[in-house]
Coordinates of C-alpha atoms in Angstrom, one line a residue:
X435 CA 73.3 -22.6 -14.2
X436 CA 69.6 -22.1 -13.4
X437 CA 68.8 -24.0 -10.2
X438 CA 65.3 -22.9 -9.4
X439 CA 62.5 -20.9 -10.9
X440 CA 59.4 -19.7 -9.0
X441 CA 56.3 -18.2 -10.5
X442 CA 53.5 -16.5 -8.6
X443 CA 50.3 -15.0 -10.1
X444 CA 51.9 -15.0 -13.5
X445 CA 49.5 -15.2 -16.5
X446 CA 47.5 -18.4 -15.9
X447 CA 49.9 -19.8 -13.3
X448 CA 48.8 -19.3 -9.8
X449 CA 52.0 -20.7 -8.3
X450 CA 54.8 -23.0 -9.6
X451 CA 58.1 -24.1 -8.3
X452 CA 60.6 -25.7 -10.7
X453 CA 64.1 -27.1 -9.9
X454 CA 66.6 -27.7 -12.7
X455 CA 69.8 -29.6 -13.0
X456 CA 72.5 -30.0 -15.6
X457 CA 71.8 -31.5 -19.0
X458 CA 68.6 -31.2 -21.1
X459 CA 65.3 -30.4 -19.4
X460 CA 62.2 -30.6 -21.6
X461 CA 58.9 -28.9 -21.0
X462 CA 55.8 -30.2 -22.7
X463 CA 52.0 -29.7 -22.5
X464 CA 48.9 -29.3 -24.5
X465 CA 48.5 -26.3 -26.8
X466 CA 47.5 -23.3 -24.7
X467 CA 48.5 -24.9 -21.4
X468 CA 51.2 -22.3 -20.9
X469 CA 54.4 -24.2 -21.4
X470 CA 56.0 -21.2 -23.1
X471 CA 55.3 -19.1 -20.1
X472 CA 58.4 -20.5 -18.5
X473 CA 60.4 -19.0 -21.4
X474 CA 58.5 -15.7 -21.1
X475 CA 59.3 -15.6 -17.3
X476 CA 63.0 -16.0 -18.0
X477 CA 62.7 -13.3 -20.6
X478 CA 61.2 -10.9 -18.1
X479 CA 63.9 -11.9 -15.6
X480 CA 66.4 -11.0 -18.3
X481 CA 65.2 -7.4 -18.4
X482 CA 62.4 -7.4 -21.0
X483 CA 59.8 -4.8 -20.5
X484 CA 56.4 -6.1 -19.2
X485 CA 52.9 -4.8 -19.1
X486 CA 50.1 -5.5 -16.7
X487 CA 48.8 -8.3 -18.9
X488 CA 51.2 -10.8 -17.4
X489 CA 49.6 -10.4 -14.0
X490 CA 47.1 -13.2 -13.3
X491 CA 43.5 -12.0 -13.5
X492 CA 42.3 -10.9 -10.0
X493 CA 45.8 -10.6 -8.5
X494 CA 47.5 -7.3 -7.7
X495 CA 51.0 -8.4 -8.8
X496 CA 53.1 -11.2 -10.4
X497 CA 56.3 -12.3 -8.8
X498 CA 59.1 -14.1 -10.6
X499 CA 62.3 -15.5 -8.9
X500 CA 65.2 -17.3 -10.5
X501 CA 68.2 -18.8 -8.5
X502 CA 71.4 -19.4 -10.3
X503 CA 74.6 -21.1 -9.3
X504 CA 77.7 -19.4 -10.7
X505 CA 80.3 -22.1 -10.7
X506 CA 80.0 -22.3 -14.5
X507 CA 79.4 -18.6 -15.0
X508 CA 82.6 -16.7 -14.3
X509 CA 81.6 -13.7 -16.4
X510 CA 78.4 -13.3 -14.4
X511 CA 80.3 -13.7 -11.1
X512 CA 82.7 -11.0 -12.2
X513 CA 79.9 -8.7 -13.2
X514 CA 78.3 -9.1 -9.8
X515 CA 81.5 -8.3 -8.0
X516 CA 82.1 -5.2 -10.2
X517 CA 78.6 -3.9 -9.4
X518 CA 78.8 -4.9 -5.7
X519 CA 75.9 -7.3 -6.0
X520 CA 77.8 -10.5 -5.3
X521 CA 76.6 -13.0 -2.7
X522 CA 77.7 -16.5 -1.6
X523 CA 75.7 -19.5 -0.6
X524 CA 76.5 -22.7 1.2
X525 CA 80.2 -23.5 1.1
X526 CA 81.0 -19.9 0.0
X527 CA 80.0 -20.9 -3.6
X528 CA 78.9 -17.8 -5.5
X529 CA 75.1 -17.6 -6.2
X530 CA 72.7 -15.2 -7.8
X531 CA 69.0 -14.6 -7.2
X532 CA 67.0 -12.5 -9.6
X533 CA 63.6 -11.3 -8.5
X534 CA 61.1 -9.3 -10.4
X535 CA 57.7 -8.0 -9.4
X536 CA 55.2 -6.7 -12.0
X537 CA 52.2 -4.9 -10.6
X538 CA 48.7 -4.9 -12.1
X539 CA 49.0 -1.1 -12.6
X540 CA 51.9 -1.7 -15.0
X541 CA 54.7 -0.8 -12.6
X542 CA 57.7 -3.1 -12.2
X543 CA 60.7 -3.5 -9.9
X544 CA 63.7 -5.9 -9.9
X545 CA 66.3 -7.1 -7.4
X546 CA 69.5 -9.0 -7.7
X547 CA 70.6 -10.8 -4.5
X548 CA 68.1 -8.6 -2.6
X549 CA 69.4 -5.3 -3.9
X550 CA 67.3 -3.2 -6.3
X551 CA 68.6 -2.9 -9.9
X552 CA 67.5 -1.2 -13.1
X553 CA 66.2 -3.2 -16.1
X554 CA 69.4 -2.2 -17.9
X555 CA 71.5 -3.9 -15.2
X556 CA 69.2 -6.9 -15.3
X557 CA 69.8 -7.2 -19.0
X558 CA 73.6 -6.9 -18.6
X559 CA 73.6 -9.6 -16.0
X560 CA 71.2 -11.9 -17.9
X561 CA 73.4 -11.9 -21.1
X562 CA 76.0 -13.6 -18.9
X563 CA 73.6 -16.2 -17.5
X564 CA 71.0 -17.3 -20.0
X565 CA 70.6 -17.3 -23.8
X566 CA 67.0 -17.6 -25.2
X567 CA 66.5 -19.1 -28.7
X568 CA 63.1 -18.9 -30.0
X569 CA 60.6 -16.8 -31.9
X570 CA 61.6 -13.5 -30.2
X571 CA 64.1 -10.9 -31.2
X572 CA 65.7 -10.6 -27.8
X573 CA 68.0 -13.6 -28.1
X574 CA 71.7 -13.0 -28.0
X575 CA 72.6 -14.5 -31.3
X576 CA 70.6 -11.8 -33.1
X577 CA 73.2 -9.2 -32.0
X578 CA 76.3 -8.8 -34.2
X579 CA 78.5 -8.3 -31.2
X580 CA 77.3 -11.7 -29.8
X581 CA 77.9 -13.3 -33.2
X582 CA 81.5 -12.0 -33.2
X583 CA 82.1 -13.2 -29.7
X584 CA 80.8 -16.7 -30.6
X585 CA 83.0 -16.8 -33.7
X586 CA 86.0 -15.8 -31.6
X587 CA 85.2 -18.4 -29.0
X588 CA 84.8 -21.0 -31.8
X589 CA 88.3 -19.9 -33.1
X590 CA 89.7 -19.8 -29.6
X591 CA 90.9 -16.3 -30.3
X592 CA 91.3 -15.1 -26.7
X593 CA 95.1 -14.9 -27.1
X594 CA 94.8 -13.2 -30.5
X595 CA 92.1 -10.7 -29.6
X596 CA 93.7 -9.2 -26.5
X597 CA 96.8 -7.8 -28.4
X598 CA 94.4 -6.1 -30.8
X599 CA 92.5 -4.5 -28.0
X600 CA 95.6 -3.4 -26.2
X601 CA 97.2 -1.9 -29.4
X602 CA 93.9 -0.1 -30.1
X603 CA 93.9 1.5 -26.6
X604 CA 97.6 2.6 -26.9
X605 CA 96.9 4.0 -30.4
X606 CA 93.8 5.9 -29.2
X607 CA 95.7 7.4 -26.3
X608 CA 98.3 8.8 -28.6
X609 CA 95.7 10.2 -31.0
X610 CA 93.9 11.9 -28.2
X611 CA 97.2 13.5 -27.0
X612 CA 97.9 14.8 -30.5
X613 CA 94.4 16.2 -30.8
X614 CA 94.9 18.0 -27.5
X615 CA 98.1 19.6 -28.6
X616 CA 96.6 20.6 -32.0
X617 CA 93.6 22.1 -30.2
X618 CA 95.9 24.5 -28.4
X619 CA 96.7 26.2 -31.7
X620 CA 99.5 28.9 -31.7
X621 CA 100.7 28.8 -28.1
X622 CA 103.3 31.6 -28.4
X623 CA 101.0 34.2 -26.9
X624 CA 100.1 32.0 -24.0
X625 CA 103.8 31.2 -23.4
X626 CA 104.5 34.9 -23.2
X627 CA 101.6 35.5 -20.8
X628 CA 102.6 32.5 -18.6
X629 CA 106.2 33.7 -18.6
X630 CA 105.1 37.1 -17.3
X631 CA 103.0 35.5 -14.6
X632 CA 105.8 33.1 -13.6
X633 CA 108.3 36.0 -13.4
X634 CA 105.9 37.9 -11.0
X635 CA 105.6 34.9 -8.7
X636 CA 109.4 34.1 -8.9
X637 CA 110.2 37.6 -7.6
X638 CA 108.5 36.7 -4.3
X639 CA 109.6 34.3 -1.6
X640 CA 106.6 32.0 -1.4
X641 CA 107.7 29.0 0.7
X642 CA 105.6 28.4 3.8
X643 CA 108.4 29.3 6.3
X644 CA 109.0 32.6 4.6
X645 CA 105.3 33.5 4.6
X646 CA 105.0 32.5 8.2
X647 CA 108.0 34.7 9.2
X648 CA 106.6 37.6 7.1
X649 CA 103.3 37.4 8.9
X650 CA 105.1 37.3 12.3
X651 CA 107.3 40.3 11.4
X652 CA 104.3 42.3 10.3
X653 CA 102.5 41.6 13.5
X654 CA 105.5 42.6 15.6
X655 CA 106.1 45.8 13.7
X656 CA 102.4 46.7 13.9
X657 CA 102.4 46.4 17.7
X658 CA 106.0 47.6 18.3
X659 CA 105.1 50.5 20.5
X660 CA 102.8 48.4 22.8
X661 CA 105.4 45.6 23.0
X662 CA 108.2 48.0 23.9
X663 CA 106.1 49.6 26.7
X664 CA 105.0 46.2 28.1
X665 CA 108.7 45.0 28.1
X666 CA 109.9 48.1 29.9
X667 CA 107.1 48.0 32.5
X668 CA 107.8 44.4 33.2
X669 CA 111.5 44.9 33.5
X670 CA 111.0 47.8 35.8
X671 CA 108.7 46.0 38.1
X672 CA 110.7 42.8 38.3
X673 CA 114.1 44.5 38.5
X674 CA 113.0 46.9 41.3
X675 CA 112.9 50.2 39.4
X676 CA 109.3 50.6 40.5
X677 CA 109.4 49.1 43.9
X678 CA 111.3 46.3 45.8
X679 CA 113.3 44.0 43.5
X680 CA 111.8 40.5 43.3
X681 CA 115.3 38.9 43.3
X682 CA 116.3 40.9 46.5
X683 CA 113.0 40.0 48.2
X684 CA 113.5 36.3 47.4
X685 CA 117.0 36.4 48.8
X686 CA 115.8 37.9 52.0
X687 CA 113.0 35.4 52.4
X688 CA 115.5 32.5 51.8
X689 CA 117.9 33.9 54.5
X690 CA 115.1 34.0 57.1
X691 CA 114.0 30.5 56.3
X692 CA 117.6 29.1 56.3
X693 CA 118.1 30.3 59.9
X694 CA 115.2 28.2 61.2
X695 CA 115.3 25.3 58.7
X696 CA 117.2 23.1 61.1
X697 CA 114.1 22.8 63.2
X698 CA 111.8 21.9 60.2
X699 CA 113.4 19.9 57.3
X700 CA 110.6 20.7 54.9
X701 CA 111.7 24.3 54.9
X702 CA 114.8 23.2 53.0
X703 CA 112.5 22.1 50.2
X704 CA 110.9 25.5 50.2
X705 CA 114.3 27.1 50.0
X706 CA 115.2 25.0 47.0
X707 CA 112.0 26.0 45.2
X708 CA 112.7 29.6 45.9
X709 CA 116.2 29.2 44.5
X710 CA 114.8 27.8 41.3
X711 CA 112.3 30.7 41.2
X712 CA 115.1 33.2 41.5
X713 CA 116.9 31.5 38.6
X714 CA 113.8 31.6 36.4
X715 CA 113.3 35.3 37.3
X716 CA 116.9 36.1 36.3
X717 CA 116.4 34.3 32.9
X718 CA 113.1 36.1 32.4
X719 CA 114.8 39.5 32.9
X720 CA 117.6 38.5 30.5
X721 CA 115.0 37.5 27.8
X722 CA 113.0 40.7 28.4
X723 CA 116.2 42.7 27.8
X724 CA 116.9 40.9 24.6
X725 CA 113.3 41.3 23.3
X726 CA 113.4 45.0 24.1
X727 CA 116.7 45.4 22.2
X728 CA 115.2 43.6 19.2
X729 CA 112.1 45.9 19.1
X730 CA 112.4 49.1 17.2
X731 CA 110.0 51.7 16.0
X732 CA 111.1 51.7 12.4
X733 CA 108.3 53.1 10.1
X734 CA 110.3 52.4 7.0
X735 CA 110.7 48.7 7.8
X736 CA 107.0 48.4 8.7
X737 CA 106.1 50.1 5.4
X738 CA 108.3 47.7 3.5
X739 CA 106.7 44.6 5.1
X740 CA 103.2 46.0 4.5
X741 CA 104.1 46.6 0.9
X742 CA 105.3 43.0 0.5
X743 CA 102.2 41.6 2.1
X744 CA 100.1 43.8 -0.2
X745 CA 101.9 42.4 -3.3
X746 CA 101.2 38.8 -2.1
X747 CA 97.5 39.5 -1.5
X748 CA 97.3 41.2 -4.9
X749 CA 98.9 38.1 -6.6
X750 CA 96.5 35.8 -4.6
X751 CA 93.5 37.8 -5.9
X752 CA 94.9 37.7 -9.4
X753 CA 95.2 34.0 -9.4
X754 CA 92.1 33.4 -7.3
X755 CA 93.9 31.4 -4.6
X756 CA 94.9 31.9 -1.0
X757 CA 98.4 33.4 -0.4
X758 CA 99.5 30.0 0.9
X759 CA 98.7 28.4 -2.5
X760 CA 100.8 30.8 -4.6
X761 CA 103.8 28.5 -4.5
X762 CA 101.7 25.7 -6.0
X763 CA 100.3 28.1 -8.6
X764 CA 103.9 29.1 -9.5
X765 CA 104.9 25.5 -9.9
X766 CA 101.8 24.7 -12.0
X767 CA 102.6 27.6 -14.4
X768 CA 106.2 26.4 -14.7
X769 CA 105.0 22.9 -15.6
X770 CA 102.6 24.2 -18.2
X771 CA 105.3 26.4 -19.7
X772 CA 107.6 23.4 -20.0
X773 CA 104.8 21.4 -21.7
X774 CA 104.0 24.2 -24.1
X775 CA 107.7 24.9 -25.0
X776 CA 108.1 21.2 -25.7
X777 CA 104.8 20.9 -27.7
X778 CA 106.5 21.2 -31.1
X779 CA 109.1 18.5 -30.2
X780 CA 106.3 16.3 -28.7
X781 CA 104.2 16.6 -31.8
X782 CA 107.1 15.3 -34.0
X783 CA 107.6 12.4 -31.6
X784 CA 103.9 11.7 -31.5
X785 CA 103.7 11.3 -35.3
X786 CA 106.4 8.6 -35.1
X787 CA 104.7 6.9 -32.1
X788 CA 101.3 7.0 -33.7
X789 CA 102.7 5.4 -36.9
X790 CA 104.3 2.7 -34.8
X791 CA 101.1 2.1 -32.8
X792 CA 99.1 1.8 -36.1
X793 CA 101.5 -0.8 -37.5
X794 CA 101.4 -2.7 -34.2
X795 CA 97.6 -2.7 -34.3
X796 CA 97.5 -3.7 -38.0
X797 CA 99.8 -6.6 -37.5
X798 CA 97.7 -8.0 -34.6
X799 CA 94.5 -7.2 -36.4
X800 CA 95.7 -9.1 -39.5
X801 CA 96.5 -12.2 -37.4
X802 CA 93.0 -12.0 -35.8
X803 CA 91.4 -11.5 -39.2
X804 CA 93.0 -14.6 -40.6
X805 CA 92.0 -16.7 -37.6
X806 CA 88.4 -15.4 -38.0
X807 CA 88.3 -16.2 -41.7
X808 CA 89.5 -19.7 -41.1
X809 CA 87.0 -20.2 -38.3
X810 CA 84.2 -18.7 -40.4
X811 CA 84.7 -21.3 -43.1
X812 CA 84.6 -24.2 -40.6
X813 CA 81.6 -22.9 -38.6
X814 CA 79.7 -22.2 -41.9
X815 CA 80.3 -25.7 -43.2
X816 CA 79.4 -27.4 -39.9
X817 CA 76.3 -25.3 -39.3
X818 CA 75.1 -25.8 -42.9
X819 CA 75.4 -29.6 -42.5
X820 CA 73.5 -29.4 -39.2
X821 CA 70.6 -27.3 -40.5
X822 CA 70.2 -29.9 -43.2
X823 CA 70.0 -32.6 -40.6
X824 CA 67.4 -30.5 -38.8
X825 CA 64.9 -30.5 -41.6
X826 CA 66.1 -27.6 -43.6
X827 CA 67.6 -29.5 -46.6
X828 CA 69.2 -27.2 -49.1
X829 CA 69.5 -24.5 -46.5
X830 CA 72.8 -22.7 -46.2
X831 CA 74.6 -20.9 -43.4
X832 CA 77.4 -18.4 -44.0
X833 CA 79.5 -16.1 -41.7
X834 CA 79.8 -12.9 -43.8
X835 CA 82.9 -10.9 -43.1
X836 CA 83.1 -7.3 -44.0
X837 CA 86.4 -5.5 -43.8
X838 CA 86.2 -2.1 -42.0
X839 CA 87.9 0.3 -44.4
X840 CA 88.2 3.1 -41.9
X841 CA 91.8 3.1 -40.6
X842 CA 91.1 3.7 -37.0
X843 CA 92.0 2.0 -33.7
X844 CA 89.2 -0.5 -33.3
X845 CA 89.6 -2.8 -30.3
X846 CA 87.4 -5.5 -32.0
X847 CA 89.7 -5.8 -35.0
X848 CA 89.5 -4.8 -38.7
X849 CA 86.3 -6.4 -39.7
X850 CA 82.6 -7.0 -38.7
X851 CA 80.7 -10.2 -39.2
X852 CA 77.1 -11.2 -39.6
X853 CA 75.5 -14.6 -39.6
X854 CA 73.7 -15.1 -42.9
X855 CA 71.1 -17.8 -43.7
X856 CA 69.3 -19.1 -46.7
X857 CA 66.5 -21.3 -45.3
X858 CA 65.6 -22.9 -48.6
X859 CA 67.4 -23.9 -51.8
X860 CA 67.7 -21.1 -54.3
X861 CA 67.1 -18.4 -51.8
X862 CA 69.6 -15.6 -51.2
X863 CA 71.3 -15.6 -47.9
X864 CA 69.8 -13.1 -45.4
X865 CA 70.9 -11.9 -42.0
X866 CA 69.9 -14.3 -39.3
X867 CA 68.1 -11.5 -37.4
X868 CA 65.7 -11.1 -40.4
X869 CA 64.7 -14.8 -40.7
X870 CA 60.9 -14.7 -40.4
X871 CA 60.0 -18.2 -39.3
X872 CA 60.3 -18.7 -35.6
X873 CA 60.8 -22.5 -36.0
X874 CA 63.5 -22.0 -38.5
X875 CA 65.1 -19.4 -36.4
X876 CA 65.2 -21.8 -33.4
X877 CA 66.6 -24.6 -35.4
X878 CA 69.3 -22.5 -37.0
X879 CA 70.2 -21.2 -33.5
X880 CA 70.4 -24.8 -32.3
X881 CA 72.6 -25.7 -35.3
X882 CA 75.0 -22.9 -34.6
X883 CA 75.2 -23.7 -30.9
X884 CA 75.8 -27.4 -31.6
X885 CA 78.4 -26.6 -34.2
X886 CA 80.2 -24.3 -31.8
X887 CA 79.3 -26.9 -29.1
X888 CA 78.7 -24.4 -26.3
X889 CA 81.9 -22.5 -26.7
X890 CA 80.2 -19.2 -25.7
X891 CA 80.4 -18.4 -22.0
X892 CA 76.6 -18.4 -21.3
X893 CA 75.9 -21.5 -19.1
X894 CA 72.1 -21.8 -19.7
X895 CA 70.4 -22.1 -23.1
X896 CA 66.7 -22.0 -23.7
X897 CA 65.0 -23.2 -26.9
X898 CA 61.4 -22.4 -27.4
X899 CA 59.4 -24.5 -30.0
X900 CA 62.7 -25.4 -31.7
X901 CA 60.8 -28.3 -33.3
X902 CA 58.1 -26.2 -34.9
X903 CA 57.1 -27.5 -38.3
X904 CA 59.1 -30.8 -38.2
X905 CA 58.5 -34.4 -37.2
X906 CA 59.6 -38.0 -37.6
X907 CA 63.3 -38.6 -38.0
X908 CA 64.2 -34.9 -38.1
X909 CA 62.5 -34.4 -34.7
X910 CA 64.6 -37.3 -33.3
X911 CA 67.7 -35.7 -34.7
X912 CA 66.8 -32.3 -33.1
X913 CA 66.3 -34.1 -29.8
X914 CA 69.7 -35.8 -30.1
X915 CA 71.4 -32.5 -30.9
X916 CA 69.8 -30.9 -27.9
X917 CA 70.9 -33.7 -25.6
X918 CA 74.4 -33.5 -27.0
X919 CA 74.5 -29.8 -26.3
X920 CA 73.3 -30.6 -22.8
X921 CA 76.6 -32.4 -22.3
X922 CA 78.4 -29.0 -22.1
X923 CA 75.6 -26.6 -21.2
X924 CA 72.4 -26.6 -19.3
X925 CA 69.6 -26.7 -21.9
X926 CA 65.9 -26.0 -21.4
X927 CA 63.6 -26.9 -24.3
X928 CA 59.9 -26.2 -24.7
X929 CA 58.6 -28.9 -27.2
X930 CA 55.5 -30.5 -28.5
X931 CA 57.2 -33.5 -30.1
X932 CA 57.7 -36.8 -28.2
X933 CA 60.9 -37.6 -30.1
X934 CA 62.5 -34.4 -28.6
X935 CA 60.9 -34.8 -25.2
X936 CA 62.3 -38.4 -24.9
X937 CA 65.9 -37.1 -25.1
X938 CA 65.5 -35.0 -21.9
X939 CA 67.4 -35.8 -18.8
X940 CA 64.4 -34.3 -17.0
X941 CA 60.8 -33.7 -18.1
X942 CA 58.2 -31.2 -16.9
X943 CA 54.6 -31.2 -18.0
X944 CA 52.4 -28.1 -18.0
X945 CA 48.7 -28.7 -17.8
X946 CA 45.7 -26.4 -17.4
X947 CA 42.3 -26.9 -15.8
X948 CA 39.3 -24.7 -15.0
X949 CA 38.6 -24.2 -11.3
X950 CA 35.5 -22.1 -10.2
X951 CA 35.4 -20.7 -13.7
X952 CA 39.1 -19.6 -13.7
X953 CA 41.7 -21.3 -15.9
X954 CA 44.9 -22.3 -14.1
X955 CA 48.1 -24.0 -15.2
X956 CA 50.1 -26.4 -13.2
X957 CA 53.6 -27.7 -13.6
X958 CA 54.7 -31.2 -12.7
X959 CA 58.0 -33.0 -12.8
X960 CA 57.5 -36.4 -14.5
X961 CA 59.2 -39.6 -13.6
X962 CA 59.2 -43.1 -15.0
X963 CA 55.6 -44.1 -16.0
X964 CA 54.5 -40.5 -16.0
X965 CA 57.0 -39.8 -18.7
X966 CA 55.7 -42.7 -20.8
X967 CA 52.2 -41.5 -20.4
X968 CA 53.1 -37.9 -21.5
X969 CA 55.1 -39.2 -24.5
X970 CA 52.1 -41.4 -25.5
X971 CA 49.8 -38.4 -25.3
X972 CA 52.2 -36.4 -27.5
X973 CA 52.3 -39.3 -30.0
X974 CA 48.7 -40.4 -30.0
X975 CA 46.5 -37.6 -28.9
X976 CA 43.3 -38.3 -27.0
X977 CA 43.1 -42.1 -27.4
X978 CA 46.2 -43.8 -25.9
X979 CA 46.4 -47.3 -27.4
X980 CA 48.7 -50.1 -26.5
X981 CA 50.7 -49.4 -29.6
X982 CA 51.1 -45.7 -28.7
X983 CA 52.2 -46.6 -25.2
X984 CA 54.7 -49.1 -26.6
X985 CA 56.1 -46.5 -29.0
X986 CA 56.5 -44.1 -26.1
X987 CA 58.3 -46.7 -24.1
X988 CA 60.5 -47.5 -27.0
X989 CA 61.5 -43.8 -27.5
X990 CA 62.7 -43.7 -23.9
X991 CA 64.5 -47.0 -24.2
X992 CA 66.4 -45.9 -27.3
X993 CA 67.9 -42.8 -25.6
X994 CA 71.6 -43.1 -25.2

């Protein structure tokens, strides 16, 4: 719910700070004082476009800030988490701060929890936080999708709507798969081409170990002459063919040291090391001999290896991959071949699966349709009764349901709805979004919300001039309905009627005055006697008599 609203340099408001609690908060003031500016501010914080005219004269920018608690707004909290804009306040309770700055040059920026956002994001978030009912077209109830959501909430269709959406997703996935297979057309030519490519790759040994061995063999054959010469030279030098043998020299040194080792014990350690060196030299000579025997100047073998490497590089160029990726390419071709060869069989199975999915969706959609039709009758009757109580006697509210003839997987079900209203007797019902009178629109919206009793998930509802064009007993009924709605939702109402204002759990007064030739508005939270005085002003105008004050006091006393 909305906890705090701050306005700075906004229109005729220099600065205002308002705190809100649960229940019904009413806002009153003289005509032109700027009481609807609070609604305008929430509209701008909800993503409406603004122009420089909202910036107070002489200021370089207007700043609007709204703080919301999210205990009663799970959809908003989820949206913030999904968009990585979530924040927590005291006690780790989720909170949301929306801030918007509008510059005098017409520019605008917005932030959510201190992070910059687009107006589109602001609008998405606001639809989960606040719903504005008034003389403007931006309110949520004007949208058919919101009307459908409200009807489903009224019917408690969560458990019925989800199977429809799930069946639609499954049906759509099968249709897409079939379209993909059809788009391939005659695949026989491609199968033949892929089989040729696969056969080429299958003839080669492409596993990593084989490629590594082939590379090593090529390197060894390419340098065979140099390797043989190096091995023979090393063998000759170590074995003594080109000078004293290392092994014989070591044996002589060891004999000389052993004769004197009894006089210096550390020489025995030297003898042990030399013994190990002799063993290592013998093993080195043995390995050199084996390596030399394995080396062979075989031009035919070298040519065969080069030919194989050449084929691999040619295949790599052909498939535009590195030689090491040819195995993966071969496996990918094999997988595609398997899919193409089974395409015909898969198409036959898909037809059966699609028909089953369609029937599943239809069964779930029919159950949802019946629930909606039952709920539409009930909501229509309750709302029609309420709009009569709200001063629109003879008016009628209907939920029009139109069946969607197109047999397609629609996650919303098999019909569309629209709220229809006949504001006066004898008039044809028209879409709610086309109702001309702002006051009528507000009262109809109030009637719908009261009938649904706050079943939609938006925690804060704002009614602007909901009492326009009414008075007397009807105005008192409007106030009572707003107060009743405040039992389940936070309700803010801009009003000019004392009968409505008296029903508020809290009451703000907006006033204006000229200071140094500049008009300024101020906002004040009223308590006790202040409320009586404001109600008396709303009842009696300029001259506040004892009778008017008594009537104001009685209005407050009669609130239950």
